[in-house]
Amino acid sequence: MAGSFGPLLRQLRMAKKFSLRAFAGKLEMAPAYLCDIEMSRRNPPGSTKLAAICELLGANLDEMSELARRDRKKIELDVDTKTEPIRNMAFALARTFEDMDEDTADKITELLNRAKGL
């Protein structure tokens, strides 16, 4: 799958004959916010909304998730429900992100992928 998340979302929505307003309503999302996503002015939605989008459009969740991941320019993490060690790890990663070298990033990515069984 090539392209950007937003324009593909718009294409899929229109192919299913959903108006912007109707589709946004089904997702409990403001139409202006959905428009911004489709126009690539905002990041693709998180996993819960993305799953709802794929279900409504009959789109492949894995493919859309990968496309969303590639298009995402900022990452927001909800750490409120996480344990203190997990919150500390997230904050440590955020603090060191700007100055991290590629070798360190590769090692951290490998460690996290192994922990996830990937």
PDB file of C-alpha atoms in Angstrom:
ATOM      1  CA  MET A   1       0.000   0.000   0.000  1.00  0.00           C
ATOM      2  CA  ALA A   2       1.490   3.315  -1.056  1.00  0.00           C
ATOM      3  CA  GLY A   3       0.585   6.915  -0.440  1.00  0.00           C
ATOM      4  CA  SER A   4      -0.439   8.853   2.615  1.00  0.00           C
ATOM      5  CA  PHE A   5      -2.947   7.869   5.250  1.00  0.00           C
ATOM      6  CA  GLY A   6      -5.187  10.949   4.975  1.00  0.00           C
ATOM      7  CA  PRO A   7      -5.802  10.930   1.212  1.00  0.00           C
ATOM      8  CA  LEU A   8      -6.376   7.156   1.266  1.00  0.00           C
ATOM      9  CA  LEU A   9      -8.856   7.530   4.120  1.00  0.00           C
ATOM     10  CA  ARG A  10     -10.733  10.156   2.104  1.00  0.00           C
ATOM     11  CA  GLN A  11     -10.726   7.928  -0.981  1.00  0.00           C
ATOM     12  CA  LEU A  12     -12.057   4.931   0.980  1.00  0.00           C
ATOM     13  CA  ARG A  13     -14.699   7.049   2.747  1.00  0.00           C
ATOM     14  CA  MET A  14     -15.940   8.496  -0.519  1.00  0.00           C
ATOM     15  CA  ALA A  15     -15.967   5.069  -2.189  1.00  0.00           C
ATOM     16  CA  LYS A  16     -18.343   3.909   0.584  1.00  0.00           C
ATOM     17  CA  LYS A  17     -20.501   7.002  -0.069  1.00  0.00           C
ATOM     18  CA  PHE A  18     -20.038   8.460   3.425  1.00  0.00           C
ATOM     19  CA  SER A  19     -20.195  12.239   3.673  1.00  0.00           C
ATOM     20  CA  LEU A  20     -17.509  13.775   5.835  1.00  0.00           C
ATOM     21  CA  ARG A  21     -20.089  14.831   8.428  1.00  0.00           C
ATOM     22  CA  ALA A  22     -21.821  11.425   8.541  1.00  0.00           C
ATOM     23  CA  PHE A  23     -18.570   9.506   8.812  1.00  0.00           C
ATOM     24  CA  ALA A  24     -17.240  11.816  11.523  1.00  0.00           C
ATOM     25  CA  GLY A  25     -20.502  11.337  13.414  1.00  0.00           C
ATOM     26  CA  LYS A  26     -20.156   7.555  13.308  1.00  0.00           C
ATOM     27  CA  LEU A  27     -16.656   7.949  14.748  1.00  0.00           C
ATOM     28  CA  GLU A  28     -17.770  10.501  17.365  1.00  0.00           C
ATOM     29  CA  MET A  29     -15.239  12.898  15.883  1.00  0.00           C
ATOM     30  CA  ALA A  30     -15.609  16.531  14.832  1.00  0.00           C
ATOM     31  CA  PRO A  31     -15.935  16.859  11.040  1.00  0.00           C
ATOM     32  CA  ALA A  32     -13.219  19.545  11.000  1.00  0.00           C
ATOM     33  CA  TYR A  33     -10.851  17.179  12.827  1.00  0.00           C
ATOM     34  CA  LEU A  34     -11.557  14.366  10.356  1.00  0.00           C
ATOM     35  CA  CYS A  35     -11.052  16.791   7.473  1.00  0.00           C
ATOM     36  CA  ASP A  36      -7.675  17.788   8.914  1.00  0.00           C
ATOM     37  CA  ILE A  37      -6.658  14.111   9.090  1.00  0.00           C
ATOM     38  CA  GLU A  38      -7.740  13.527   5.487  1.00  0.00           C
ATOM     39  CA  MET A  39      -5.817  16.609   4.344  1.00  0.00           C
ATOM     40  CA  SER A  40      -2.697  15.427   6.287  1.00  0.00           C
ATOM     41  CA  ARG A  41      -2.814  18.496   8.548  1.00  0.00           C
ATOM     42  CA  ARG A  42      -3.151  16.277  11.626  1.00  0.00           C
ATOM     43  CA  ASN A  43      -1.678  12.958  12.615  1.00  0.00           C
ATOM     44  CA  PRO A  44      -3.624   9.803  11.812  1.00  0.00           C
ATOM     45  CA  PRO A  45      -5.846   8.672  14.703  1.00  0.00           C
ATOM     46  CA  GLY A  46      -4.842   6.265  17.458  1.00  0.00           C
ATOM     47  CA  SER A  47      -5.468   2.546  17.403  1.00  0.00           C
ATOM     48  CA  THR A  48      -9.026   2.604  18.794  1.00  0.00           C
ATOM     49  CA  LYS A  49     -10.329   5.113  16.233  1.00  0.00           C
ATOM     50  CA  LEU A  50      -8.296   3.455  13.506  1.00  0.00           C
ATOM     51  CA  ALA A  51      -9.941   0.098  14.229  1.00  0.00           C
ATOM     52  CA  ALA A  52     -13.384   1.764  14.044  1.00  0.00           C
ATOM     53  CA  ILE A  53     -12.459   3.425  10.744  1.00  0.00           C
ATOM     54  CA  CYS A  54     -11.313   0.141   9.233  1.00  0.00           C
ATOM     55  CA  GLU A  55     -14.445  -1.642  10.392  1.00  0.00           C
ATOM     56  CA  LEU A  56     -16.727   1.003   8.874  1.00  0.00           C
ATOM     57  CA  LEU A  57     -14.807   1.091   5.590  1.00  0.00           C
ATOM     58  CA  GLY A  58     -13.955  -2.597   5.309  1.00  0.00           C
ATOM     59  CA  ALA A  59     -10.267  -1.682   5.171  1.00  0.00           C
ATOM     60  CA  ASN A  60      -7.359  -3.869   6.256  1.00  0.00           C
ATOM     61  CA  LEU A  61      -6.373  -2.812   9.784  1.00  0.00           C
ATOM     62  CA  ASP A  62      -2.758  -3.981   9.482  1.00  0.00           C
ATOM     63  CA  GLU A  63      -2.191  -2.054   6.252  1.00  0.00           C
ATOM     64  CA  MET A  64      -3.911   1.086   7.525  1.00  0.00           C
ATOM     65  CA  SER A  65      -2.000   0.888  10.825  1.00  0.00           C
ATOM     66  CA  GLU A  66       1.309   0.703   8.980  1.00  0.00           C
ATOM     67  CA  LEU A  67       0.383   3.641   6.790  1.00  0.00           C
ATOM     68  CA  ALA A  68      -0.750   5.632   9.841  1.00  0.00           C
ATOM     69  CA  ARG A  69       2.491   4.786  11.641  1.00  0.00           C
ATOM     70  CA  ARG A  70       4.575   6.064   8.725  1.00  0.00           C
ATOM     71  CA  ASP A  71       2.576   9.296   8.495  1.00  0.00           C
ATOM     72  CA  ARG A  72       2.534  10.064  12.211  1.00  0.00           C
ATOM     73  CA  LYS A  73       4.723  13.054  13.010  1.00  0.00           C
ATOM     74  CA  LYS A  74       4.016  13.201  16.732  1.00  0.00           C
ATOM     75  CA  ILE A  75       3.331  10.490  19.238  1.00  0.00           C
ATOM     76  CA  GLU A  76       1.045  10.958  22.204  1.00  0.00           C
ATOM     77  CA  LEU A  77       1.132   8.458  25.030  1.00  0.00           C
ATOM     78  CA  ASP A  78      -1.599   8.048  27.636  1.00  0.00           C
ATOM     79  CA  VAL A  79       0.449   7.131  30.693  1.00  0.00           C
ATOM     80  CA  ASP A  80      -2.251   7.751  33.300  1.00  0.00           C
ATOM     81  CA  THR A  81      -3.215   4.088  33.568  1.00  0.00           C
ATOM     82  CA  LYS A  82       0.323   2.715  33.399  1.00  0.00           C
ATOM     83  CA  THR A  83       2.497   1.620  36.289  1.00  0.00           C
ATOM     84  CA  GLU A  84       5.256   3.879  37.581  1.00  0.00           C
ATOM     85  CA  PRO A  85       8.110   1.876  35.952  1.00  0.00           C
ATOM     86  CA  ILE A  86       6.375   2.079  32.561  1.00  0.00           C
ATOM     87  CA  ARG A  87       5.717   5.823  32.968  1.00  0.00           C
ATOM     88  CA  ASN A  88       9.361   6.355  33.952  1.00  0.00           C
ATOM     89  CA  MET A  89      10.549   4.480  30.862  1.00  0.00           C
ATOM     90  CA  ALA A  90       8.298   6.566  28.593  1.00  0.00           C
ATOM     91  CA  PHE A  91       9.510   9.833  30.115  1.00  0.00           C
ATOM     92  CA  ALA A  92      13.172   8.743  29.941  1.00  0.00           C
ATOM     93  CA  LEU A  93      12.779   7.899  26.274  1.00  0.00           C
ATOM     94  CA  ALA A  94      11.093  11.242  25.589  1.00  0.00           C
ATOM     95  CA  ARG A  95      13.883  13.147  27.395  1.00  0.00           C
ATOM     96  CA  THR A  96      16.662  11.432  25.422  1.00  0.00           C
ATOM     97  CA  PHE A  97      14.928  11.246  22.052  1.00  0.00           C
ATOM     98  CA  GLU A  98      16.342  14.431  20.483  1.00  0.00           C
ATOM     99  CA  ASP A  99      19.980  13.520  21.179  1.00  0.00           C
ATOM    100  CA  MET A 100      19.764   9.759  20.594  1.00  0.00           C
ATOM    101  CA  ASP A 101      22.153   8.241  18.057  1.00  0.00           C
ATOM    102  CA  GLU A 102      21.025   5.622  15.550  1.00  0.00           C
ATOM    103  CA  ASP A 103      22.948   2.774  17.192  1.00  0.00           C
ATOM    104  CA  THR A 104      21.192   3.356  20.524  1.00  0.00           C
ATOM    105  CA  ALA A 105      17.831   3.686  18.773  1.00  0.00           C
ATOM    106  CA  ASP A 106      18.411   0.371  16.959  1.00  0.00           C
ATOM    107  CA  LYS A 107      19.304  -1.382  20.236  1.00  0.00           C
ATOM    108  CA  ILE A 108      16.228  -0.043  22.034  1.00  0.00           C
ATOM    109  CA  THR A 109      13.980  -0.958  19.103  1.00  0.00           C
ATOM    110  CA  GLU A 110      15.422  -4.479  18.990  1.00  0.00           C
ATOM    111  CA  LEU A 111      14.937  -4.912  22.739  1.00  0.00           C
ATOM    112  CA  LEU A 112      11.321  -3.722  22.592  1.00  0.00           C
ATOM    113  CA  ASN A 113      10.532  -5.878  19.557  1.00  0.00           C
ATOM    114  CA  ARG A 114      11.983  -8.940  21.302  1.00  0.00           C
ATOM    115  CA  ALA A 115       9.906  -8.217  24.407  1.00  0.00           C
ATOM    116  CA  LYS A 116       6.804  -8.011  22.192  1.00  0.00           C
ATOM    117  CA  GLY A 117       7.732 -11.235  20.366  1.00  0.00           C
ATOM    118  CA  LEU A 118       8.292  -9.516  17.020  1.00  0.00           C
TER     119      LEU A 118
END
